[in-house]
Amino acid sequence: MKIHEYQAKELLKQYGVPVPNGIVARTADEAEAAAMELGTDVVVVKAQIHAGGRGKGGGVKLAKSPEEAKEIASSMLGMNLVTHQTGPEGREVKTLLIEEGLPIDREFYLGITLDRATGKNVFMASSEGGTEIEEVAAATPEKILKETIEPGIGLQPFQARKLAFGLGLPKELIGQAAKFMISLANAFEKMDATILEINPFLKTTDGRLIALDAKVNFDSNAMFRHKDYAELRDLNEEEPLEIEASKSHLSYIKLDGNIGCMVNGAGLAMATMDIIKLNGGEPANFLDVGGGASQERVEDAFRILLADENVEAVLINIFGGIVRCDMVAKGVVEAAKNLGVSIPIVARLEGTNVEEGRRVLDESGINIISAVGMQDAAQKAVAAASQ
C-alpha cells in the first residue's frame, strides 16, 4: 500500500523525524493561504501523486510570494503529471503540499528496504541525494553505503554513526544524523513498511538535518495491525481493475501487454508470464486466483481480465491441486457466456479432475483452444493474440 508524501511526513513526525513545515492544499486559494501562513520568503509547491520524478515532470516548483503560489497551484491542480514512474498515461494532480523554503547546503539519500540476499532489512545512505537511487546503483554503486539491520535488535548507534561519517557530514552533526537515522529505522519497523526513502535528506546552511522528501510503502499483509492506515489509501492513485480484484480477494496486477493470464499460484503465474515473453508475447497482467479458488472467484477473475480493453487473447494455466480443474472450467464457461467473449481463449489444465475439466470446456460451445504443456499453451496464446 502506497501513501502520499504529506501523509508519510505526518507519520514520520510521530517518530521524531524532522520534516519541513507544510500545509496541504486542494485549491489555488488554499495554496495562497498556506503560503501566507507559512510566512517564508520562498515556498515549495509540490504535486502529490504516487510516483517519483515529480520535479523533472514539472510537479515541484518554487514560489516567491503567496500570489505566485496561487498561480502555480492553478496550473498544477488538474494537470496530468507524467514521470518515468507513471508511464505515458501520467497521473492527475488533485492535491498539493505547500512547504516552507529551506536554505539548502547539501543533499543526501537515505533508504530502508528488505535485502532479499540476506533476508534482513538494510539501511542505505548515499552522498548522491536528489538522484534516483537506481541511477546511482548503476553508475556509481560504491557511493551507496549499507548497514544490515539485525532483526530484534534494530539499527545500532555505531552503525548510524558509521553511515553519517561515510556521508562526509561535519563532526558536529554526526550525533544529530545518527539520531535521525535511528528514528527512521524505528519508524520503518513500527509502521510495517516495505520501503522508506528520504530523498533528499537535507543539510541546511544553518546546520539542520531534515527529510525534504519522504516515500513510504506499507506491507499490505500487516494492515490488520494498522487499521488507522486504511484512511490514508487514495483509490484515485490505484488501477481500477486492481481495486476491483482486491474486493474478490484476487492477486491482480495490470501490465502493458495483450495476453491476459489466469493462473492459480503465484509461482506458476510468474512462470506463465516468463514463458509468454520467451515466445515473443507480452502478458497483460499478473493474476493468481489462489490455490483454493471457488467457481465464483474464477468467474470474477475472468470478468476482470476481460475488462482490460488491451487484452486480445486469454491464457488459462491451471494446475489442479487443491483447486479442481472441472470447477475452474465451469467458472470460465459461465463467465465467457455471461460476458459474450469474442477473443481467443487458450486453456492448459493439469491435475485434479483434469479430464472432467477438459470435457466441460470441449462441450461448452465456446471456441477454446486446448493446449498440452506450458510451451504449447504460450505459443498458441501468442499466435492467437497476433491474429
mmCIF file of C-alpha atoms in Angstrom:
data_model
loop_
_atom_site.group_PDB
_atom_site.id
_atom_site.type_symbol
_atom_site.label_atom_id
_atom_site.label_comp_id
_atom_site.label_asym_id
_atom_site.label_seq_id
_atom_site.Cartn_x
_atom_site.Cartn_y
_atom_site.Cartn_z
ATOM 1 C CA MET A 1 0.000 0.000 0.000
ATOM 2 C CA LYS A 2 1.380 3.404 -1.036
ATOM 3 C CA ILE A 3 0.713 6.767 0.556
ATOM 4 C CA HIS A 4 1.405 10.375 -0.393
ATOM 5 C CA GLU A 5 4.437 12.400 0.675
ATOM 6 C CA TYR A 6 2.438 14.635 3.017
ATOM 7 C CA GLN A 7 0.955 11.573 4.734
ATOM 8 C CA ALA A 8 4.372 9.951 5.095
ATOM 9 C CA LYS A 9 5.789 13.087 6.698
ATOM 10 C CA GLU A 10 2.951 13.316 9.201
ATOM 11 C CA LEU A 11 3.673 9.738 10.283
ATOM 12 C CA LEU A 12 7.445 10.283 10.452
ATOM 13 C CA LYS A 13 6.956 13.309 12.700
ATOM 14 C CA GLN A 14 5.395 10.967 15.253
ATOM 15 C CA TYR A 15 8.687 9.062 15.407
ATOM 16 C CA GLY A 16 10.834 12.152 15.872
ATOM 17 C CA VAL A 17 11.974 12.535 12.260
ATOM 18 C CA PRO A 18 12.397 16.271 11.416
ATOM 19 C CA VAL A 19 10.389 17.398 8.363
ATOM 20 C CA PRO A 20 9.705 20.834 6.847
ATOM 21 C CA ASN A 21 6.650 22.823 7.892
ATOM 22 C CA GLY A 22 3.959 22.189 5.318
ATOM 23 C CA ILE A 23 0.239 22.590 4.637
ATOM 24 C CA VAL A 24 -1.958 20.526 2.315
ATOM 25 C CA ALA A 25 -3.941 22.423 -0.341
ATOM 26 C CA ARG A 26 -6.570 21.200 -2.781
ATOM 27 C CA THR A 27 -7.481 24.541 -4.377
ATOM 28 C CA ALA A 28 -5.474 27.531 -5.600
ATOM 29 C CA ASP A 29 -6.965 29.716 -2.852
ATOM 30 C CA GLU A 30 -5.898 27.182 -0.220
ATOM 31 C CA ALA A 31 -2.379 27.204 -1.687
ATOM 32 C CA GLU A 32 -2.226 31.000 -1.394
ATOM 33 C CA ALA A 33 -3.493 30.907 2.186
ATOM 34 C CA ALA A 34 -0.960 28.189 3.046
ATOM 35 C CA ALA A 35 1.916 30.256 1.658
ATOM 36 C CA MET A 36 0.778 33.235 3.719
ATOM 37 C CA GLU A 37 0.517 31.116 6.861
ATOM 38 C CA LEU A 38 3.990 29.613 6.399
ATOM 39 C CA GLY A 39 5.381 33.134 6.071
ATOM 40 C CA THR A 40 8.718 32.241 4.448
ATOM 41 C CA ASP A 41 10.295 34.198 1.600
ATOM 42 C CA VAL A 42 10.021 31.134 -0.623
ATOM 43 C CA VAL A 43 7.568 28.241 -0.534
ATOM 44 C CA VAL A 44 7.645 24.991 -2.497
ATOM 45 C CA VAL A 45 4.522 23.825 -4.337
ATOM 46 C CA LYS A 46 4.649 20.036 -4.627
ATOM 47 C CA ALA A 47 2.212 17.817 -6.558
ATOM 48 C CA GLN A 48 1.066 14.786 -4.576
ATOM 49 C CA ILE A 49 0.953 11.618 -6.665
ATOM 50 C CA HIS A 50 2.177 8.075 -6.037
ATOM 51 C CA ALA A 51 5.280 8.374 -8.216
ATOM 52 C CA GLY A 52 8.829 9.656 -8.131
ATOM 53 C CA GLY A 53 10.445 12.065 -10.554
ATOM 54 C CA ARG A 54 7.859 14.769 -9.916
ATOM 55 C CA GLY A 55 10.373 17.592 -10.139
ATOM 56 C CA LYS A 56 11.528 16.605 -13.617
ATOM 57 C CA GLY A 57 7.905 16.379 -14.729
ATOM 58 C CA GLY A 58 7.027 19.882 -13.523
ATOM 59 C CA GLY A 59 5.363 18.800 -10.290
ATOM 60 C CA VAL A 60 7.669 20.686 -7.891
ATOM 61 C CA LYS A 61 8.063 24.477 -8.205
ATOM 62 C CA LEU A 62 9.251 27.409 -6.106
ATOM 63 C CA ALA A 63 7.022 30.399 -5.374
ATOM 64 C CA LYS A 64 8.379 33.699 -4.035
ATOM 65 C CA SER A 65 5.033 35.059 -2.908
ATOM 66 C CA PRO A 66 1.553 33.819 -1.933
ATOM 67 C CA GLU A 67 0.243 35.212 -5.218
ATOM 68 C CA GLU A 68 2.781 33.195 -7.187
ATOM 69 C CA ALA A 69 1.927 30.100 -5.148
ATOM 70 C CA LYS A 70 -1.711 30.567 -6.150
ATOM 71 C CA GLU A 71 -0.743 30.955 -9.798
ATOM 72 C CA ILE A 72 1.414 27.812 -9.761
ATOM 73 C CA ALA A 73 -1.288 25.851 -7.934
ATOM 74 C CA SER A 74 -3.876 26.898 -10.538
ATOM 75 C CA SER A 75 -1.775 25.416 -13.333
ATOM 76 C CA MET A 76 -0.669 22.355 -11.368
ATOM 77 C CA LEU A 77 -4.041 21.209 -10.000
ATOM 78 C CA GLY A 78 -5.803 19.083 -12.581
ATOM 79 C CA MET A 79 -2.680 18.658 -14.705
ATOM 80 C CA ASN A 80 -1.719 15.200 -15.953
ATOM 81 C CA LEU A 81 1.727 14.764 -14.418
ATOM 82 C CA VAL A 82 3.919 12.354 -16.377
ATOM 83 C CA THR A 83 7.103 10.933 -14.831
ATOM 84 C CA HIS A 84 9.268 7.910 -15.538
ATOM 85 C CA GLN A 85 7.293 6.026 -12.870
ATOM 86 C CA THR A 86 3.771 6.899 -14.040
ATOM 87 C CA GLY A 87 4.170 5.758 -17.627
ATOM 88 C CA PRO A 88 2.917 7.842 -20.554
ATOM 89 C CA GLU A 89 -0.618 7.970 -19.154
ATOM 90 C CA GLY A 90 0.534 10.042 -16.155
ATOM 91 C CA ARG A 91 -1.455 10.870 -13.013
ATOM 92 C CA GLU A 92 -3.945 13.663 -12.408
ATOM 93 C CA VAL A 93 -2.837 16.075 -9.669
ATOM 94 C CA LYS A 94 -5.609 16.608 -7.129
ATOM 95 C CA THR A 95 -3.633 17.524 -4.005
ATOM 96 C CA LEU A 96 -0.673 19.819 -3.320
ATOM 97 C CA LEU A 97 1.760 20.151 -0.436
ATOM 98 C CA ILE A 98 2.873 23.725 0.241
ATOM 99 C CA GLU A 99 6.137 23.709 2.209
ATOM 100 C CA GLU A 100 8.497 26.277 3.645
ATOM 101 C CA GLY A 101 11.577 27.008 1.574
ATOM 102 C CA LEU A 102 14.779 25.904 3.277
ATOM 103 C CA PRO A 103 18.400 27.074 2.851
ATOM 104 C CA ILE A 104 19.934 24.069 1.088
ATOM 105 C CA ASP A 105 23.584 23.241 1.667
ATOM 106 C CA ARG A 106 23.902 19.556 0.682
ATOM 107 C CA GLU A 107 21.515 16.777 -0.334
ATOM 108 C CA PHE A 108 21.898 13.105 0.608
ATOM 109 C CA TYR A 109 19.881 9.893 0.205
ATOM 110 C CA LEU A 110 18.604 7.599 2.967
ATOM 111 C CA GLY A 111 16.561 4.456 2.442
ATOM 112 C CA ILE A 112 15.462 1.252 4.142
ATOM 113 C CA THR A 113 14.136 -1.883 2.477
ATOM 114 C CA LEU A 114 14.433 -5.677 2.573
ATOM 115 C CA ASP A 115 17.665 -7.187 1.293
ATOM 116 C CA ARG A 116 16.466 -10.488 -0.131
ATOM 117 C CA ALA A 117 20.021 -11.830 -0.336
ATOM 118 C CA THR A 118 20.354 -11.752 3.474
ATOM 119 C CA GLY A 119 16.680 -11.926 4.430
ATOM 120 C CA LYS A 120 17.177 -8.843 6.592
ATOM 121 C CA ASN A 121 16.352 -5.154 6.307
ATOM 122 C CA VAL A 122 19.150 -2.932 5.057
ATOM 123 C CA PHE A 123 19.747 0.763 5.767
ATOM 124 C CA MET A 124 21.247 2.585 2.775
ATOM 125 C CA ALA A 125 22.852 6.011 2.596
ATOM 126 C CA SER A 126 24.420 7.923 -0.266
ATOM 127 C CA SER A 127 26.020 11.299 -0.854
ATOM 128 C CA GLU A 128 24.150 11.426 -4.177
ATOM 129 C CA GLY A 129 20.897 12.874 -2.845
ATOM 130 C CA GLY A 130 18.242 14.166 -5.215
ATOM 131 C CA THR A 131 19.137 11.453 -7.742
ATOM 132 C CA GLU A 132 17.170 8.251 -8.320
ATOM 133 C CA ILE A 133 18.914 5.529 -6.308
ATOM 134 C CA GLU A 134 18.659 3.182 -9.300
ATOM 135 C CA GLU A 135 20.807 5.591 -11.310
ATOM 136 C CA VAL A 136 23.382 5.768 -8.516
ATOM 137 C CA ALA A 137 23.457 1.967 -8.228
ATOM 138 C CA ALA A 138 24.058 1.625 -11.969
ATOM 139 C CA ALA A 139 26.660 4.386 -12.392
ATOM 140 C CA THR A 140 28.462 4.641 -9.043
ATOM 141 C CA PRO A 141 27.470 1.715 -6.783
ATOM 142 C CA GLU A 142 30.413 2.427 -4.462
ATOM 143 C CA LYS A 143 28.583 5.592 -3.355
ATOM 144 C CA ILE A 144 25.805 3.552 -1.726
ATOM 145 C CA LEU A 145 26.690 2.734 1.886
ATOM 146 C CA LYS A 146 24.841 -0.134 3.571
ATOM 147 C CA GLU A 147 24.272 -1.388 7.095
ATOM 148 C CA THR A 148 22.315 -4.578 7.798
ATOM 149 C CA ILE A 149 19.630 -4.248 10.474
ATOM 150 C CA GLU A 150 19.572 -7.311 12.711
ATOM 151 C CA PRO A 151 16.013 -8.496 13.493
ATOM 152 C CA GLY A 152 15.013 -7.834 17.099
ATOM 153 C CA ILE A 153 17.992 -5.525 17.617
ATOM 154 C CA GLY A 154 17.442 -2.671 15.176
ATOM 155 C CA LEU A 155 19.858 -0.138 13.773
ATOM 156 C CA GLN A 156 22.579 0.399 16.366
ATOM 157 C CA PRO A 157 24.125 3.800 17.204
ATOM 158 C CA PHE A 158 27.565 2.715 15.964
ATOM 159 C CA GLN A 159 26.048 1.739 12.605
ATOM 160 C CA ALA A 160 24.269 5.088 12.299
ATOM 161 C CA ARG A 161 27.471 6.984 13.150
ATOM 162 C CA LYS A 162 29.398 4.913 10.595
ATOM 163 C CA LEU A 163 26.894 5.901 7.903
ATOM 164 C CA ALA A 164 26.948 9.549 8.961
ATOM 165 C CA PHE A 165 30.762 9.682 8.770
ATOM 166 C CA GLY A 166 30.589 7.887 5.426
ATOM 167 C CA LEU A 167 28.381 10.660 4.047
ATOM 168 C CA GLY A 168 31.046 13.205 4.920
ATOM 169 C CA LEU A 169 28.914 15.124 7.402
ATOM 170 C CA PRO A 170 30.712 17.551 9.749
ATOM 171 C CA LYS A 171 31.704 16.074 13.111
ATOM 172 C CA GLU A 172 29.327 18.382 14.965
ATOM 173 C CA LEU A 173 26.363 16.898 13.043
ATOM 174 C CA ILE A 174 27.232 13.193 13.479
ATOM 175 C CA GLY A 175 25.136 12.835 16.637
ATOM 176 C CA GLN A 176 22.167 14.606 15.054
ATOM 177 C CA ALA A 177 22.446 12.429 11.950
ATOM 178 C CA ALA A 178 22.690 9.214 13.996
ATOM 179 C CA LYS A 179 19.562 10.155 15.953
ATOM 180 C CA PHE A 180 17.765 10.901 12.662
ATOM 181 C CA MET A 181 18.704 7.502 11.204
ATOM 182 C CA ILE A 182 17.733 5.536 14.312
ATOM 183 C CA SER A 183 14.357 7.325 14.387
ATOM 184 C CA LEU A 184 13.903 6.422 10.727
ATOM 185 C CA ALA A 185 14.732 2.752 11.322
ATOM 186 C CA ASN A 186 12.344 2.651 14.288
ATOM 187 C CA ALA A 187 9.569 4.160 12.165
ATOM 188 C CA PHE A 188 10.200 1.608 9.406
ATOM 189 C CA GLU A 189 9.791 -1.292 11.826
ATOM 190 C CA LYS A 190 6.836 0.074 13.796
ATOM 191 C CA MET A 191 4.887 1.020 10.647
ATOM 192 C CA ASP A 192 5.463 -2.373 8.977
ATOM 193 C CA ALA A 193 6.892 -0.569 5.962
ATOM 194 C CA THR A 194 8.407 -2.293 2.936
ATOM 195 C CA ILE A 195 10.161 0.816 1.612
ATOM 196 C CA LEU A 196 11.121 4.034 3.361
ATOM 197 C CA GLU A 197 13.085 6.609 1.378
ATOM 198 C CA ILE A 198 14.245 10.115 2.265
ATOM 199 C CA ASN A 199 15.456 11.674 -0.978
ATOM 200 C CA PRO A 200 16.773 14.184 -0.437
ATOM 201 C CA PHE A 201 17.946 14.034 3.148
ATOM 202 C CA LEU A 202 18.843 17.692 3.565
ATOM 203 C CA LYS A 203 21.621 19.531 5.368
ATOM 204 C CA THR A 204 20.736 23.204 5.640
ATOM 205 C CA THR A 205 23.209 26.058 5.700
ATOM 206 C CA ASP A 206 22.334 26.650 9.368
ATOM 207 C CA GLY A 207 23.221 23.084 10.366
ATOM 208 C CA ARG A 208 19.868 21.305 10.448
ATOM 209 C CA LEU A 209 19.153 17.817 9.064
ATOM 210 C CA ILE A 210 15.669 17.450 7.575
ATOM 211 C CA ALA A 211 13.646 14.964 5.497
ATOM 212 C CA LEU A 212 12.972 17.159 2.491
ATOM 213 C CA ASP A 213 11.026 14.374 0.774
ATOM 214 C CA ALA A 214 9.584 11.095 2.055
ATOM 215 C CA LYS A 215 8.324 7.925 0.444
ATOM 216 C CA VAL A 216 6.685 5.154 2.469
ATOM 217 C CA ASN A 217 5.105 1.921 1.255
ATOM 218 C CA PHE A 218 3.365 -0.407 3.714
ATOM 219 C CA ASP A 219 3.213 -4.200 3.814
ATOM 220 C CA SER A 220 -0.424 -4.832 2.899
ATOM 221 C CA ASN A 221 -0.320 -8.153 4.790
ATOM 222 C CA ALA A 222 0.335 -6.254 8.024
ATOM 223 C CA MET A 223 -2.524 -3.779 7.714
ATOM 224 C CA PHE A 224 -4.594 -5.680 10.263
ATOM 225 C CA ARG A 225 -2.186 -4.189 12.813
ATOM 226 C CA HIS A 226 -2.704 -0.670 11.471
ATOM 227 C CA LYS A 227 -6.406 -0.229 10.878
ATOM 228 C CA ASP A 228 -5.990 3.555 11.106
ATOM 229 C CA TYR A 229 -3.818 3.462 7.967
ATOM 230 C CA ALA A 230 -6.801 2.447 5.843
ATOM 231 C CA GLU A 231 -7.928 6.087 5.671
ATOM 232 C CA LEU A 232 -4.581 7.000 4.073
ATOM 233 C CA ARG A 233 -5.319 4.922 0.982
ATOM 234 C CA ASP A 234 -6.001 7.015 -2.128
ATOM 235 C CA LEU A 235 -8.031 4.938 -4.577
ATOM 236 C CA ASN A 236 -7.645 7.640 -7.239
ATOM 237 C CA GLU A 237 -3.969 6.670 -7.453
ATOM 238 C CA GLU A 238 -4.634 2.967 -7.967
ATOM 239 C CA GLU A 239 -5.539 0.962 -11.037
ATOM 240 C CA PRO A 240 -9.366 0.490 -11.031
ATOM 241 C CA LEU A 241 -9.121 -3.169 -12.080
ATOM 242 C CA GLU A 242 -6.703 -3.862 -9.216
ATOM 243 C CA ILE A 243 -9.166 -2.298 -6.777
ATOM 244 C CA GLU A 244 -11.961 -4.433 -8.191
ATOM 245 C CA ALA A 245 -9.792 -7.564 -7.941
ATOM 246 C CA SER A 246 -8.971 -6.886 -4.291
ATOM 247 C CA LYS A 247 -12.696 -6.939 -3.492
ATOM 248 C CA SER A 248 -12.796 -10.534 -4.757
ATOM 249 C CA HIS A 249 -9.589 -11.421 -2.865
ATOM 250 C CA LEU A 250 -7.654 -11.844 -6.102
ATOM 251 C CA SER A 251 -3.962 -11.078 -6.580
ATOM 252 C CA TYR A 252 -4.043 -8.955 -9.737
ATOM 253 C CA ILE A 253 -1.547 -6.512 -11.218
ATOM 254 C CA LYS A 254 -2.229 -4.820 -14.540
ATOM 255 C CA LEU A 255 0.601 -4.804 -17.082
ATOM 256 C CA ASP A 256 1.038 -3.338 -20.561
ATOM 257 C CA GLY A 257 0.700 -6.434 -22.765
ATOM 258 C CA ASN A 258 -2.190 -8.000 -24.672
ATOM 259 C CA ILE A 259 -2.347 -11.591 -23.355
ATOM 260 C CA GLY A 260 -4.499 -11.965 -20.266
ATOM 261 C CA CYS A 261 -3.285 -14.607 -17.813
ATOM 262 C CA MET A 262 -5.442 -16.532 -15.348
ATOM 263 C CA VAL A 263 -3.319 -18.841 -13.220
ATOM 264 C CA ASN A 264 -3.506 -20.474 -9.793
ATOM 265 C CA GLY A 265 -0.438 -19.977 -7.652
ATOM 266 C CA ALA A 266 1.982 -17.038 -7.666
ATOM 267 C CA GLY A 267 4.951 -19.141 -8.809
ATOM 268 C CA LEU A 268 3.051 -20.600 -11.739
ATOM 269 C CA ALA A 269 1.749 -17.124 -12.610
ATOM 270 C CA MET A 270 5.306 -15.765 -12.756
ATOM 271 C CA ALA A 271 6.433 -18.727 -14.857
ATOM 272 C CA THR A 272 3.481 -18.189 -17.193
ATOM 273 C CA MET A 273 4.409 -14.562 -17.767
ATOM 274 C CA ASP A 274 8.017 -15.589 -18.390
ATOM 275 C CA ILE A 275 7.149 -18.194 -20.988
ATOM 276 C CA ILE A 276 4.836 -15.769 -22.795
ATOM 277 C CA LYS A 277 7.750 -13.335 -23.020
ATOM 278 C CA LEU A 278 10.122 -16.069 -24.183
ATOM 279 C CA ASN A 279 7.724 -16.831 -27.029
ATOM 280 C CA GLY A 280 7.591 -13.205 -28.159
ATOM 281 C CA GLY A 281 4.368 -12.177 -26.430
ATOM 282 C CA GLU A 282 3.501 -9.617 -23.758
ATOM 283 C CA PRO A 283 1.437 -10.509 -20.663
ATOM 284 C CA ALA A 284 -1.390 -8.095 -19.875
ATOM 285 C CA ASN A 285 -1.486 -8.911 -16.186
ATOM 286 C CA PHE A 286 -0.431 -10.984 -13.235
ATOM 287 C CA LEU A 287 -3.469 -12.832 -11.878
ATOM 288 C CA ASP A 288 -3.393 -15.512 -9.210
ATOM 289 C CA VAL A 289 -6.836 -16.929 -8.417
ATOM 290 C CA GLY A 290 -5.383 -18.856 -5.476
ATOM 291 C CA GLY A 291 -4.976 -22.497 -4.647
ATOM 292 C CA GLY A 292 -8.463 -22.904 -3.205
ATOM 293 C CA ALA A 293 -10.397 -20.653 -5.554
ATOM 294 C CA SER A 294 -14.163 -21.092 -5.806
ATOM 295 C CA GLN A 295 -16.127 -21.099 -9.047
ATOM 296 C CA GLU A 296 -17.410 -17.608 -8.212
ATOM 297 C CA ARG A 297 -13.864 -16.317 -7.777
ATOM 298 C CA VAL A 298 -12.867 -17.795 -11.133
ATOM 299 C CA GLU A 299 -15.825 -16.014 -12.736
ATOM 300 C CA ASP A 300 -14.782 -12.743 -11.078
ATOM 301 C CA ALA A 301 -11.212 -13.242 -12.279
ATOM 302 C CA PHE A 302 -12.292 -13.844 -15.850
ATOM 303 C CA ARG A 303 -14.554 -10.792 -15.789
ATOM 304 C CA ILE A 304 -11.688 -8.591 -14.547
ATOM 305 C CA LEU A 305 -9.344 -9.994 -17.204
ATOM 306 C CA LEU A 306 -11.746 -9.124 -19.977
ATOM 307 C CA ALA A 307 -12.440 -5.657 -18.602
ATOM 308 C CA ASP A 308 -8.941 -4.706 -19.765
ATOM 309 C CA GLU A 309 -9.504 -3.435 -23.296
ATOM 310 C CA ASN A 310 -5.906 -4.226 -24.234
ATOM 311 C CA VAL A 311 -6.456 -7.977 -23.827
ATOM 312 C CA GLU A 312 -6.599 -9.687 -27.235
ATOM 313 C CA ALA A 313 -6.255 -13.290 -26.050
ATOM 314 C CA VAL A 314 -6.530 -15.142 -22.739
ATOM 315 C CA LEU A 315 -4.239 -17.882 -21.475
ATOM 316 C CA ILE A 316 -5.693 -20.046 -18.715
ATOM 317 C CA ASN A 317 -2.978 -22.079 -17.000
ATOM 318 C CA ILE A 318 -4.296 -24.164 -14.123
ATOM 319 C CA PHE A 319 -2.623 -26.903 -12.125
ATOM 320 C CA GLY A 320 -5.312 -28.581 -10.064
ATOM 321 C CA GLY A 321 -4.011 -29.420 -6.616
ATOM 322 C CA ILE A 322 -6.442 -28.068 -4.064
ATOM 323 C CA VAL A 323 -8.481 -26.342 -6.751
ATOM 324 C CA ARG A 324 -10.278 -28.709 -9.156
ATOM 325 C CA CYS A 325 -9.895 -28.344 -12.906
ATOM 326 C CA ASP A 326 -13.594 -29.010 -13.541
ATOM 327 C CA MET A 327 -14.576 -26.211 -11.154
ATOM 328 C CA VAL A 328 -12.245 -23.799 -12.908
ATOM 329 C CA ALA A 329 -13.612 -24.858 -16.285
ATOM 330 C CA LYS A 330 -17.206 -24.251 -15.160
ATOM 331 C CA GLY A 331 -16.281 -20.806 -13.879
ATOM 332 C CA VAL A 332 -14.606 -19.912 -17.168
ATOM 333 C CA VAL A 333 -17.547 -21.168 -19.229
ATOM 334 C CA GLU A 334 -20.122 -19.266 -17.167
ATOM 335 C CA ALA A 335 -18.100 -16.059 -17.300
ATOM 336 C CA ALA A 336 -17.472 -16.401 -21.029
ATOM 337 C CA LYS A 337 -21.184 -16.903 -21.731
ATOM 338 C CA ASN A 338 -22.294 -14.061 -19.470
ATOM 339 C CA LEU A 339 -19.760 -11.645 -20.939
ATOM 340 C CA GLY A 340 -20.156 -12.687 -24.564
ATOM 341 C CA VAL A 341 -16.456 -13.331 -25.082
ATOM 342 C CA SER A 342 -15.241 -12.893 -28.649
ATOM 343 C CA ILE A 343 -11.462 -13.078 -28.182
ATOM 344 C CA PRO A 344 -9.463 -16.355 -28.338
ATOM 345 C CA ILE A 345 -9.075 -18.397 -25.163
ATOM 346 C CA VAL A 346 -6.216 -20.868 -24.737
ATOM 347 C CA ALA A 347 -6.557 -23.337 -21.859
ATOM 348 C CA ARG A 348 -3.981 -25.622 -20.310
ATOM 349 C CA LEU A 349 -5.372 -27.737 -17.475
ATOM 350 C CA GLU A 350 -3.487 -30.337 -15.444
ATOM 351 C CA GLY A 351 -4.128 -32.087 -12.137
ATOM 352 C CA THR A 352 -7.243 -32.893 -10.114
ATOM 353 C CA ASN A 353 -10.296 -33.741 -12.278
ATOM 354 C CA VAL A 354 -8.445 -32.624 -15.409
ATOM 355 C CA GLU A 355 -10.396 -34.921 -17.746
ATOM 356 C CA GLU A 356 -13.712 -33.605 -16.446
ATOM 357 C CA GLY A 357 -12.430 -30.068 -16.783
ATOM 358 C CA ARG A 358 -11.432 -30.606 -20.396
ATOM 359 C CA ARG A 359 -14.819 -32.171 -21.101
ATOM 360 C CA VAL A 360 -16.602 -29.114 -19.675
ATOM 361 C CA LEU A 361 -14.568 -26.844 -21.951
ATOM 362 C CA ASP A 362 -14.999 -29.062 -25.030
ATOM 363 C CA GLU A 363 -18.768 -29.252 -24.613
ATOM 364 C CA SER A 364 -19.253 -25.577 -23.751
ATOM 365 C CA GLY A 365 -19.823 -24.422 -27.330
ATOM 366 C CA ILE A 366 -17.183 -21.737 -26.778
ATOM 367 C CA ASN A 367 -14.156 -21.518 -29.046
ATOM 368 C CA ILE A 368 -11.478 -22.588 -26.572
ATOM 369 C CA ILE A 369 -8.069 -23.682 -27.851
ATOM 370 C CA SER A 370 -6.785 -26.657 -25.896
ATOM 371 C CA ALA A 371 -3.075 -26.851 -25.039
ATOM 372 C CA VAL A 372 -0.833 -29.563 -23.619
ATOM 373 C CA GLY A 373 2.054 -28.210 -21.583
ATOM 374 C CA MET A 374 3.123 -24.641 -20.904
ATOM 375 C CA GLN A 375 5.217 -24.199 -24.037
ATOM 376 C CA ASP A 376 2.341 -25.297 -26.265
ATOM 377 C CA ALA A 377 -0.043 -23.008 -24.372
ATOM 378 C CA ALA A 378 2.259 -19.996 -24.657
ATOM 379 C CA GLN A 379 2.858 -20.493 -28.370
ATOM 380 C CA LYS A 380 -0.871 -20.782 -29.067
ATOM 381 C CA ALA A 381 -1.716 -17.738 -26.932
ATOM 382 C CA VAL A 382 0.929 -15.571 -28.655
ATOM 383 C CA ALA A 383 -0.275 -16.727 -32.073
ATOM 384 C CA ALA A 384 -3.908 -16.070 -31.167
ATOM 385 C CA ALA A 385 -3.140 -12.562 -29.896
ATOM 386 C CA SER A 386 -1.156 -11.672 -33.020
ATOM 387 C CA GLN A 387 -4.110 -12.628 -35.231
#
